[in-house]
Amino acid sequence: MTNEKVDDQEGALERLLKQLIPGIAGLLVMVLGFYFLWFSSAKVSHDSGDWGTLGDYFGGLMNPVISFATLLVAYAVWKQQRKELRQTKEALEDQAQTAEWQRKEQRFFDCLTVYQRLVDAQFSTGTVGSRSTAEQGREALFVRAKIAINTGEVQQLTSPAISRSIGHTPAPPIPTLVELRRTLPHELRKRIGLTKADAYCRGVLATLLTCENVLGDAKDRFLPLLLEQLTQEELSLLALFLLLAPDSDRYWGVAERTHLFANLDTEGMLQLSKEHLPVSCFERS
């Protein structure tokens, strides 16, 4: 509750009391004046009974007025307290919502930290001529994605080509890439660099799943911030993982719900992914 609201309520109660007290005092003066005006010719009595009658007169007139004024004050205090309780409840609810939002915000940053650690943990080594090279983080993912895309294997990932790679041509209808992925030779996945990126891809998709679960109704605000961190090379590796990993089915749902590949525009990878992955993976939210 703000100080301004408290001051307004206290001021209203104070104004009521300031109006009641002079009113009661004025009524008392009128009663006394009327009594003395009417009985001014009478002598002062020495009979206690007469004084008792006088007390009954004043009490009979003033007690209902004072009781009514007391009732008004009690009602004003009750009304003020009820308003304060309602405002206190609203303030507590606002604080609870703010605290819950802050908890979700912190959980999102925890997920973002996990993702960044996954990226930083990536290493790629190779040779250029006679010189050894080593890349880390996004540079390593860039190298792995380029290897996967530029080896020519990705362009050959069609159902007939995959069928030939496993040593036989199935009878029509020819199975799709997704149907054949459980029989893909390990060497094929190794040649296009997927085996080294496997842990990274699983970690990123698991992080997206965790974000969905812990953020609740705030996921629509925070998840796009995480998805914006993914480069084209990372999206390409994730698409290849979903296409070729034998057990990637568990992650298809999160790819659809988050529209994971809405920003994928790598030539070759986009067409291949759209051919085999659900269309909702590419929709823009």
PDB file of C-alpha atoms in Angstrom:
ATOM      1  CA  MET A   1       0.000   0.000   0.000  1.00  0.00           C
ATOM      2  CA  THR A   2       1.388   3.427  -0.924  1.00  0.00           C
ATOM      3  CA  ASN A   3       1.863   6.252   1.544  1.00  0.00           C
ATOM      4  CA  GLU A   4      -0.527   8.442  -0.488  1.00  0.00           C
ATOM      5  CA  LYS A   5      -3.383   5.934  -0.069  1.00  0.00           C
ATOM      6  CA  VAL A   6      -2.748   5.619   3.666  1.00  0.00           C
ATOM      7  CA  ASP A   7      -2.722   9.414   4.036  1.00  0.00           C
ATOM      8  CA  ASP A   8      -6.019   9.703   2.111  1.00  0.00           C
ATOM      9  CA  GLN A   9      -7.717   7.123   4.343  1.00  0.00           C
ATOM     10  CA  GLU A  10      -6.451   8.699   7.549  1.00  0.00           C
ATOM     11  CA  GLY A  11      -7.532  12.108   6.271  1.00  0.00           C
ATOM     12  CA  ALA A  12     -11.078  10.852   5.525  1.00  0.00           C
ATOM     13  CA  LEU A  13     -11.427   9.399   9.034  1.00  0.00           C
ATOM     14  CA  GLU A  14     -10.040  12.563  10.564  1.00  0.00           C
ATOM     15  CA  ARG A  15     -12.506  14.703   8.606  1.00  0.00           C
ATOM     16  CA  LEU A  16     -15.393  12.520   9.830  1.00  0.00           C
ATOM     17  CA  LEU A  17     -14.308  12.943  13.460  1.00  0.00           C
ATOM     18  CA  LYS A  18     -13.890  16.686  12.997  1.00  0.00           C
ATOM     19  CA  GLN A  19     -17.477  16.890  11.743  1.00  0.00           C
ATOM     20  CA  LEU A  20     -18.958  14.624  14.409  1.00  0.00           C
ATOM     21  CA  ILE A  21     -17.364  16.204  17.487  1.00  0.00           C
ATOM     22  CA  PRO A  22     -18.541  19.790  16.803  1.00  0.00           C
ATOM     23  CA  GLY A  23     -21.971  18.437  15.831  1.00  0.00           C
ATOM     24  CA  ILE A  24     -22.354  16.549  19.123  1.00  0.00           C
ATOM     25  CA  ALA A  25     -21.052  19.547  21.094  1.00  0.00           C
ATOM     26  CA  GLY A  26     -23.505  21.831  19.292  1.00  0.00           C
ATOM     27  CA  LEU A  27     -26.382  19.476  20.031  1.00  0.00           C
ATOM     28  CA  LEU A  28     -25.379  19.386  23.692  1.00  0.00           C
ATOM     29  CA  VAL A  29     -25.391  23.190  23.818  1.00  0.00           C
ATOM     30  CA  MET A  30     -28.840  23.239  22.206  1.00  0.00           C
ATOM     31  CA  VAL A  31     -30.186  20.755  24.759  1.00  0.00           C
ATOM     32  CA  LEU A  32     -28.743  22.747  27.667  1.00  0.00           C
ATOM     33  CA  GLY A  33     -29.953  26.014  26.215  1.00  0.00           C
ATOM     34  CA  PHE A  34     -33.432  24.664  25.652  1.00  0.00           C
ATOM     35  CA  TYR A  35     -33.549  23.300  29.199  1.00  0.00           C
ATOM     36  CA  PHE A  36     -32.399  26.485  30.890  1.00  0.00           C
ATOM     37  CA  LEU A  37     -34.625  28.610  28.669  1.00  0.00           C
ATOM     38  CA  TRP A  38     -37.660  26.540  29.522  1.00  0.00           C
ATOM     39  CA  PHE A  39     -36.903  26.105  33.230  1.00  0.00           C
ATOM     40  CA  SER A  40     -35.079  29.401  33.866  1.00  0.00           C
ATOM     41  CA  SER A  41     -37.792  30.560  36.287  1.00  0.00           C
ATOM     42  CA  ALA A  42     -37.480  27.436  38.435  1.00  0.00           C
ATOM     43  CA  LYS A  43     -35.356  27.454  41.551  1.00  0.00           C
ATOM     44  CA  VAL A  44     -32.434  25.178  42.091  1.00  0.00           C
ATOM     45  CA  SER A  45     -33.756  22.017  43.673  1.00  0.00           C
ATOM     46  CA  HIS A  46     -32.229  20.370  46.691  1.00  0.00           C
ATOM     47  CA  ASP A  47     -34.060  17.147  45.960  1.00  0.00           C
ATOM     48  CA  SER A  48     -31.858  14.381  44.598  1.00  0.00           C
ATOM     49  CA  GLY A  49     -34.810  12.993  42.691  1.00  0.00           C
ATOM     50  CA  ASP A  50     -35.052  16.189  40.653  1.00  0.00           C
ATOM     51  CA  TRP A  51     -31.384  15.917  39.759  1.00  0.00           C
ATOM     52  CA  GLY A  52     -31.925  12.300  38.748  1.00  0.00           C
ATOM     53  CA  THR A  53     -34.725  13.440  36.472  1.00  0.00           C
ATOM     54  CA  LEU A  54     -32.373  16.013  34.966  1.00  0.00           C
ATOM     55  CA  GLY A  55     -29.800  13.290  34.311  1.00  0.00           C
ATOM     56  CA  ASP A  56     -32.438  11.134  32.660  1.00  0.00           C
ATOM     57  CA  TYR A  57     -33.390  14.079  30.470  1.00  0.00           C
ATOM     58  CA  PHE A  58     -29.877  14.686  29.248  1.00  0.00           C
ATOM     59  CA  GLY A  59     -29.099  10.988  28.974  1.00  0.00           C
ATOM     60  CA  GLY A  60     -32.282  10.259  27.067  1.00  0.00           C
ATOM     61  CA  LEU A  61     -31.479  12.960  24.536  1.00  0.00           C
ATOM     62  CA  MET A  62     -27.706  12.598  24.209  1.00  0.00           C
ATOM     63  CA  ASN A  63     -27.162   8.806  24.524  1.00  0.00           C
ATOM     64  CA  PRO A  64     -28.829   7.938  21.194  1.00  0.00           C
ATOM     65  CA  VAL A  65     -26.872  10.721  19.486  1.00  0.00           C
ATOM     66  CA  ILE A  66     -23.560   9.607  20.963  1.00  0.00           C
ATOM     67  CA  SER A  67     -24.349   5.952  20.224  1.00  0.00           C
ATOM     68  CA  PHE A  68     -25.186   6.817  16.620  1.00  0.00           C
ATOM     69  CA  ALA A  69     -21.966   8.844  16.308  1.00  0.00           C
ATOM     70  CA  THR A  70     -20.007   5.920  17.785  1.00  0.00           C
ATOM     71  CA  LEU A  71     -21.640   3.600  15.262  1.00  0.00           C
ATOM     72  CA  LEU A  72     -20.650   5.931  12.430  1.00  0.00           C
ATOM     73  CA  VAL A  73     -17.044   6.028  13.624  1.00  0.00           C
ATOM     74  CA  ALA A  74     -16.966   2.234  14.017  1.00  0.00           C
ATOM     75  CA  TYR A  75     -18.370   1.808  10.498  1.00  0.00           C
ATOM     76  CA  ALA A  76     -15.810   4.247   9.086  1.00  0.00           C
ATOM     77  CA  VAL A  77     -12.971   2.401  10.849  1.00  0.00           C
ATOM     78  CA  TRP A  78     -14.280  -0.985   9.625  1.00  0.00           C
ATOM     79  CA  LYS A  79     -14.605   0.313   6.092  1.00  0.00           C
ATOM     80  CA  GLN A  80     -11.095   1.735   6.200  1.00  0.00           C
ATOM     81  CA  GLN A  81      -9.653  -1.498   7.575  1.00  0.00           C
ATOM     82  CA  ARG A  82     -11.430  -3.571   4.932  1.00  0.00           C
ATOM     83  CA  LYS A  83     -10.047  -1.306   2.219  1.00  0.00           C
ATOM     84  CA  GLU A  84      -6.570  -1.566   3.723  1.00  0.00           C
ATOM     85  CA  LEU A  85      -6.834  -5.356   3.851  1.00  0.00           C
ATOM     86  CA  ARG A  86      -7.927  -5.478   0.205  1.00  0.00           C
ATOM     87  CA  GLN A  87      -5.082  -3.201  -0.840  1.00  0.00           C
ATOM     88  CA  THR A  88      -2.641  -5.230   1.249  1.00  0.00           C
ATOM     89  CA  LYS A  89      -3.861  -8.414  -0.450  1.00  0.00           C
ATOM     90  CA  GLU A  90      -3.424  -6.819  -3.871  1.00  0.00           C
ATOM     91  CA  ALA A  91       0.056  -5.632  -2.934  1.00  0.00           C
ATOM     92  CA  LEU A  92       1.015  -9.116  -1.736  1.00  0.00           C
ATOM     93  CA  GLU A  93      -0.337 -10.665  -4.947  1.00  0.00           C
ATOM     94  CA  ASP A  94       1.670  -8.164  -6.992  1.00  0.00           C
ATOM     95  CA  GLN A  95       4.775  -8.988  -4.967  1.00  0.00           C
ATOM     96  CA  ALA A  96       4.164 -12.716  -5.448  1.00  0.00           C
ATOM     97  CA  GLN A  97       3.757 -12.253  -9.216  1.00  0.00           C
ATOM     98  CA  THR A  98       6.897 -10.135  -9.347  1.00  0.00           C
ATOM     99  CA  ALA A  99       8.837 -12.718  -7.339  1.00  0.00           C
ATOM    100  CA  GLU A 100       7.567 -15.549  -9.587  1.00  0.00           C
ATOM    101  CA  TRP A 101       8.518 -13.585 -12.688  1.00  0.00           C
ATOM    102  CA  GLN A 102      11.978 -12.959 -11.257  1.00  0.00           C
ATOM    103  CA  ARG A 103      12.352 -16.690 -10.517  1.00  0.00           C
ATOM    104  CA  LYS A 104      11.434 -17.534 -14.097  1.00  0.00           C
ATOM    105  CA  GLU A 105      13.825 -14.899 -15.356  1.00  0.00           C
ATOM    106  CA  GLN A 106      16.598 -16.405 -13.263  1.00  0.00           C
ATOM    107  CA  ARG A 107      15.763 -19.888 -14.557  1.00  0.00           C
ATOM    108  CA  PHE A 108      15.991 -18.610 -18.108  1.00  0.00           C
ATOM    109  CA  PHE A 109      19.420 -17.117 -17.457  1.00  0.00           C
ATOM    110  CA  ASP A 110      20.448 -20.440 -15.917  1.00  0.00           C
ATOM    111  CA  CYS A 111      19.407 -22.169 -19.152  1.00  0.00           C
ATOM    112  CA  LEU A 112      21.262 -19.534 -21.154  1.00  0.00           C
ATOM    113  CA  THR A 113      24.369 -20.180 -19.064  1.00  0.00           C
ATOM    114  CA  VAL A 114      24.088 -23.929 -19.723  1.00  0.00           C
ATOM    115  CA  TYR A 115      23.821 -23.254 -23.452  1.00  0.00           C
ATOM    116  CA  GLN A 116      26.854 -20.965 -23.403  1.00  0.00           C
ATOM    117  CA  ARG A 117      28.879 -23.587 -21.552  1.00  0.00           C
ATOM    118  CA  LEU A 118      27.897 -26.154 -24.180  1.00  0.00           C
ATOM    119  CA  VAL A 119      29.192 -23.840 -26.882  1.00  0.00           C
ATOM    120  CA  ASP A 120      32.397 -23.016 -25.011  1.00  0.00           C
ATOM    121  CA  ALA A 121      33.109 -26.721 -24.473  1.00  0.00           C
ATOM    122  CA  GLN A 122      33.333 -27.439 -28.208  1.00  0.00           C
ATOM    123  CA  PHE A 123      36.791 -28.108 -29.692  1.00  0.00           C
ATOM    124  CA  SER A 124      37.817 -28.858 -33.242  1.00  0.00           C
ATOM    125  CA  THR A 125      41.316 -29.810 -34.324  1.00  0.00           C
ATOM    126  CA  GLY A 126      42.754 -30.286 -37.783  1.00  0.00           C
ATOM    127  CA  THR A 127      45.667 -29.539 -40.050  1.00  0.00           C
ATOM    128  CA  VAL A 128      46.164 -26.874 -42.661  1.00  0.00           C
ATOM    129  CA  GLY A 129      49.153 -27.935 -44.720  1.00  0.00           C
ATOM    130  CA  SER A 130      51.801 -28.834 -42.179  1.00  0.00           C
ATOM    131  CA  ARG A 131      50.283 -26.669 -39.441  1.00  0.00           C
ATOM    132  CA  SER A 132      47.938 -27.976 -36.761  1.00  0.00           C
ATOM    133  CA  THR A 133      44.841 -25.911 -36.024  1.00  0.00           C
ATOM    134  CA  ALA A 134      42.523 -25.844 -33.037  1.00  0.00           C
ATOM    135  CA  GLU A 135      39.208 -24.057 -32.736  1.00  0.00           C
ATOM    136  CA  GLN A 136      36.999 -23.582 -29.710  1.00  0.00           C
ATOM    137  CA  GLY A 137      33.404 -22.524 -29.097  1.00  0.00           C
ATOM    138  CA  ARG A 138      31.420 -21.173 -32.016  1.00  0.00           C
ATOM    139  CA  GLU A 139      34.467 -21.352 -34.260  1.00  0.00           C
ATOM    140  CA  ALA A 140      34.622 -25.114 -33.655  1.00  0.00           C
ATOM    141  CA  LEU A 141      30.904 -25.459 -34.429  1.00  0.00           C
ATOM    142  CA  PHE A 142      31.433 -23.389 -37.570  1.00  0.00           C
ATOM    143  CA  VAL A 143      34.156 -25.787 -38.721  1.00  0.00           C
ATOM    144  CA  ARG A 144      32.029 -28.867 -37.996  1.00  0.00           C
ATOM    145  CA  ALA A 145      29.020 -27.473 -39.848  1.00  0.00           C
ATOM    146  CA  LYS A 146      31.132 -26.561 -42.860  1.00  0.00           C
ATOM    147  CA  ILE A 147      32.629 -30.048 -42.917  1.00  0.00           C
ATOM    148  CA  ALA A 148      29.166 -31.604 -42.802  1.00  0.00           C
ATOM    149  CA  ILE A 149      27.767 -29.381 -45.548  1.00  0.00           C
ATOM    150  CA  ASN A 150      30.798 -29.214 -47.842  1.00  0.00           C
ATOM    151  CA  THR A 151      31.717 -32.905 -47.901  1.00  0.00           C
ATOM    152  CA  GLY A 152      29.011 -33.524 -50.450  1.00  0.00           C
ATOM    153  CA  GLU A 153      27.381 -36.084 -48.187  1.00  0.00           C
ATOM    154  CA  VAL A 154      24.497 -33.781 -47.304  1.00  0.00           C
ATOM    155  CA  GLN A 155      23.559 -33.352 -50.953  1.00  0.00           C
ATOM    156  CA  GLN A 156      23.532 -37.146 -51.257  1.00  0.00           C
ATOM    157  CA  LEU A 157      21.166 -37.665 -48.302  1.00  0.00           C
ATOM    158  CA  THR A 158      18.248 -38.791 -50.409  1.00  0.00           C
ATOM    159  CA  SER A 159      16.277 -41.946 -49.847  1.00  0.00           C
ATOM    160  CA  PRO A 160      17.740 -43.829 -52.866  1.00  0.00           C
ATOM    161  CA  ALA A 161      21.288 -42.780 -51.946  1.00  0.00           C
ATOM    162  CA  ILE A 162      20.814 -43.852 -48.341  1.00  0.00           C
ATOM    163  CA  SER A 163      19.385 -47.161 -49.524  1.00  0.00           C
ATOM    164  CA  ARG A 164      22.482 -47.818 -51.598  1.00  0.00           C
ATOM    165  CA  SER A 165      24.733 -46.880 -48.677  1.00  0.00           C
ATOM    166  CA  ILE A 166      23.216 -49.602 -46.488  1.00  0.00           C
ATOM    167  CA  GLY A 167      23.824 -52.207 -49.199  1.00  0.00           C
ATOM    168  CA  HIS A 168      20.408 -52.802 -50.714  1.00  0.00           C
ATOM    169  CA  THR A 169      17.608 -51.057 -52.540  1.00  0.00           C
ATOM    170  CA  PRO A 170      14.286 -51.606 -50.794  1.00  0.00           C
ATOM    171  CA  ALA A 171      11.148 -52.359 -52.731  1.00  0.00           C
ATOM    172  CA  PRO A 172       8.864 -49.414 -53.547  1.00  0.00           C
ATOM    173  CA  PRO A 173       7.803 -47.251 -51.871  1.00  0.00           C
ATOM    174  CA  ILE A 174      11.341 -46.217 -51.031  1.00  0.00           C
ATOM    175  CA  PRO A 175      11.638 -45.377 -47.305  1.00  0.00           C
ATOM    176  CA  THR A 176      12.223 -41.785 -46.320  1.00  0.00           C
ATOM    177  CA  LEU A 177      15.425 -40.554 -44.773  1.00  0.00           C
ATOM    178  CA  VAL A 178      13.775 -40.494 -41.361  1.00  0.00           C
ATOM    179  CA  GLU A 179      12.653 -44.105 -41.742  1.00  0.00           C
ATOM    180  CA  LEU A 180      16.138 -45.164 -42.788  1.00  0.00           C
ATOM    181  CA  ARG A 181      18.147 -43.264 -40.211  1.00  0.00           C
ATOM    182  CA  ARG A 182      18.279 -46.125 -37.701  1.00  0.00           C
ATOM    183  CA  THR A 183      20.157 -48.191 -40.288  1.00  0.00           C
ATOM    184  CA  LEU A 184      22.605 -45.459 -41.285  1.00  0.00           C
ATOM    185  CA  PRO A 185      26.186 -46.672 -41.078  1.00  0.00           C
ATOM    186  CA  HIS A 186      28.168 -45.095 -38.266  1.00  0.00           C
ATOM    187  CA  GLU A 187      30.846 -44.185 -40.806  1.00  0.00           C
ATOM    188  CA  LEU A 188      28.424 -41.987 -42.723  1.00  0.00           C
ATOM    189  CA  ARG A 189      27.554 -39.983 -39.605  1.00  0.00           C
ATOM    190  CA  LYS A 190      31.227 -39.813 -38.755  1.00  0.00           C
ATOM    191  CA  ARG A 191      32.202 -38.534 -42.229  1.00  0.00           C
ATOM    192  CA  ILE A 192      29.812 -35.612 -42.025  1.00  0.00           C
ATOM    193  CA  GLY A 193      31.003 -34.702 -38.530  1.00  0.00           C
ATOM    194  CA  LEU A 194      27.874 -35.598 -36.585  1.00  0.00           C
ATOM    195  CA  THR A 195      29.507 -37.883 -34.050  1.00  0.00           C
ATOM    196  CA  LYS A 196      31.602 -35.052 -32.622  1.00  0.00           C
ATOM    197  CA  ALA A 197      28.616 -32.685 -32.434  1.00  0.00           C
ATOM    198  CA  ASP A 198      26.288 -35.281 -30.921  1.00  0.00           C
ATOM    199  CA  ALA A 199      26.725 -34.212 -27.290  1.00  0.00           C
ATOM    200  CA  TYR A 200      26.345 -30.544 -28.206  1.00  0.00           C
ATOM    201  CA  CYS A 201      23.105 -31.142 -30.130  1.00  0.00           C
ATOM    202  CA  ARG A 202      21.614 -33.259 -27.348  1.00  0.00           C
ATOM    203  CA  GLY A 203      22.606 -30.623 -24.791  1.00  0.00           C
ATOM    204  CA  VAL A 204      21.003 -27.748 -26.708  1.00  0.00           C
ATOM    205  CA  LEU A 205      17.757 -29.626 -27.341  1.00  0.00           C
ATOM    206  CA  ALA A 206      17.616 -30.793 -23.712  1.00  0.00           C
ATOM    207  CA  THR A 207      18.136 -27.175 -22.615  1.00  0.00           C
ATOM    208  CA  LEU A 208      15.201 -26.079 -24.777  1.00  0.00           C
ATOM    209  CA  LEU A 209      13.061 -28.791 -23.182  1.00  0.00           C
ATOM    210  CA  THR A 210      14.085 -27.636 -19.709  1.00  0.00           C
ATOM    211  CA  CYS A 211      13.262 -24.032 -20.566  1.00  0.00           C
ATOM    212  CA  GLU A 212       9.801 -25.067 -21.708  1.00  0.00           C
ATOM    213  CA  ASN A 213       9.169 -26.930 -18.468  1.00  0.00           C
ATOM    214  CA  VAL A 214      10.476 -24.351 -15.994  1.00  0.00           C
ATOM    215  CA  LEU A 215       9.314 -21.146 -17.683  1.00  0.00           C
ATOM    216  CA  GLY A 216       5.650 -22.082 -18.036  1.00  0.00           C
ATOM    217  CA  ASP A 217       3.600 -19.216 -19.476  1.00  0.00           C
ATOM    218  CA  ALA A 218       6.739 -17.043 -19.706  1.00  0.00           C
ATOM    219  CA  LYS A 219       8.357 -19.285 -22.331  1.00  0.00           C
ATOM    220  CA  ASP A 220       6.914 -17.270 -25.227  1.00  0.00           C
ATOM    221  CA  ARG A 221       8.839 -14.259 -23.977  1.00  0.00           C
ATOM    222  CA  PHE A 222      12.137 -15.884 -23.046  1.00  0.00           C
ATOM    223  CA  LEU A 223      12.616 -18.793 -25.479  1.00  0.00           C
ATOM    224  CA  PRO A 224      13.001 -16.537 -28.551  1.00  0.00           C
ATOM    225  CA  LEU A 225      15.916 -14.862 -26.766  1.00  0.00           C
ATOM    226  CA  LEU A 226      17.653 -18.223 -26.504  1.00  0.00           C
ATOM    227  CA  LEU A 227      16.845 -19.183 -30.086  1.00  0.00           C
ATOM    228  CA  GLU A 228      18.365 -15.918 -31.311  1.00  0.00           C
ATOM    229  CA  GLN A 229      21.718 -17.099 -29.965  1.00  0.00           C
ATOM    230  CA  LEU A 230      21.836 -19.995 -32.463  1.00  0.00           C
ATOM    231  CA  THR A 231      23.946 -19.322 -35.542  1.00  0.00           C
ATOM    232  CA  GLN A 232      23.266 -20.771 -38.995  1.00  0.00           C
ATOM    233  CA  GLU A 233      26.002 -23.351 -38.416  1.00  0.00           C
ATOM    234  CA  GLU A 234      24.446 -24.439 -35.120  1.00  0.00           C
ATOM    235  CA  LEU A 235      20.995 -24.694 -36.719  1.00  0.00           C
ATOM    236  CA  SER A 236      22.477 -26.815 -39.516  1.00  0.00           C
ATOM    237  CA  LEU A 237      24.086 -29.206 -37.028  1.00  0.00           C
ATOM    238  CA  LEU A 238      20.839 -29.460 -35.055  1.00  0.00           C
ATOM    239  CA  ALA A 239      18.882 -30.181 -38.232  1.00  0.00           C
ATOM    240  CA  LEU A 240      21.326 -32.932 -39.239  1.00  0.00           C
ATOM    241  CA  PHE A 241      21.125 -34.394 -35.751  1.00  0.00           C
ATOM    242  CA  LEU A 242      17.311 -34.557 -35.897  1.00  0.00           C
ATOM    243  CA  LEU A 243      17.495 -36.081 -39.353  1.00  0.00           C
ATOM    244  CA  LEU A 244      20.181 -38.679 -38.759  1.00  0.00           C
ATOM    245  CA  ALA A 245      20.488 -39.516 -35.063  1.00  0.00           C
ATOM    246  CA  PRO A 246      18.750 -42.872 -34.452  1.00  0.00           C
ATOM    247  CA  ASP A 247      17.031 -41.683 -31.244  1.00  0.00           C
ATOM    248  CA  SER A 248      16.303 -38.071 -32.133  1.00  0.00           C
ATOM    249  CA  ASP A 249      12.534 -38.649 -32.110  1.00  0.00           C
ATOM    250  CA  ARG A 250      12.351 -37.483 -28.499  1.00  0.00           C
ATOM    251  CA  TYR A 251      13.442 -33.991 -29.549  1.00  0.00           C
ATOM    252  CA  TRP A 252      11.138 -33.492 -32.534  1.00  0.00           C
ATOM    253  CA  GLY A 253       8.381 -32.145 -30.289  1.00  0.00           C
ATOM    254  CA  VAL A 254      10.449 -29.314 -28.861  1.00  0.00           C
ATOM    255  CA  ALA A 255      11.719 -28.457 -32.358  1.00  0.00           C
ATOM    256  CA  GLU A 256       8.115 -28.100 -33.512  1.00  0.00           C
ATOM    257  CA  ARG A 257       6.849 -26.151 -30.494  1.00  0.00           C
ATOM    258  CA  THR A 258       9.743 -23.670 -30.551  1.00  0.00           C
ATOM    259  CA  HIS A 259       9.806 -23.354 -34.378  1.00  0.00           C
ATOM    260  CA  LEU A 260      13.493 -24.158 -34.065  1.00  0.00           C
ATOM    261  CA  PHE A 261      14.412 -23.714 -37.730  1.00  0.00           C
ATOM    262  CA  ALA A 262      12.384 -20.610 -38.508  1.00  0.00           C
ATOM    263  CA  ASN A 263      15.651 -18.714 -39.118  1.00  0.00           C
ATOM    264  CA  LEU A 264      17.488 -21.491 -40.966  1.00  0.00           C
ATOM    265  CA  ASP A 265      18.489 -20.290 -44.425  1.00  0.00           C
ATOM    266  CA  THR A 266      21.664 -22.256 -45.160  1.00  0.00           C
ATOM    267  CA  GLU A 267      21.540 -23.367 -48.774  1.00  0.00           C
ATOM    268  CA  GLY A 268      21.065 -27.118 -49.103  1.00  0.00           C
ATOM    269  CA  MET A 269      20.283 -27.656 -45.437  1.00  0.00           C
ATOM    270  CA  LEU A 270      16.988 -25.760 -45.583  1.00  0.00           C
ATOM    271  CA  GLN A 271      15.696 -27.773 -48.514  1.00  0.00           C
ATOM    272  CA  LEU A 272      16.815 -31.081 -47.016  1.00  0.00           C
ATOM    273  CA  SER A 273      15.282 -30.246 -43.634  1.00  0.00           C
ATOM    274  CA  LYS A 274      11.971 -29.120 -45.089  1.00  0.00           C
ATOM    275  CA  GLU A 275      11.772 -32.355 -47.049  1.00  0.00           C
ATOM    276  CA  HIS A 276      11.899 -34.546 -43.946  1.00  0.00           C
ATOM    277  CA  LEU A 277      11.137 -32.506 -40.810  1.00  0.00           C
ATOM    278  CA  PRO A 278       7.638 -31.317 -39.743  1.00  0.00           C
ATOM    279  CA  VAL A 279       6.582 -28.032 -41.310  1.00  0.00           C
ATOM    280  CA  SER A 280       5.929 -26.475 -37.886  1.00  0.00           C
ATOM    281  CA  CYS A 281       9.694 -26.510 -37.249  1.00  0.00           C
ATOM    282  CA  PHE A 282      10.027 -23.758 -39.852  1.00  0.00           C
ATOM    283  CA  GLU A 283       7.037 -21.576 -39.000  1.00  0.00           C
ATOM    284  CA  ARG A 284       7.692 -18.130 -37.607  1.00  0.00           C
ATOM    285  CA  SER A 285       5.912 -17.467 -34.325  1.00  0.00           C
TER     286      SER A 285
END
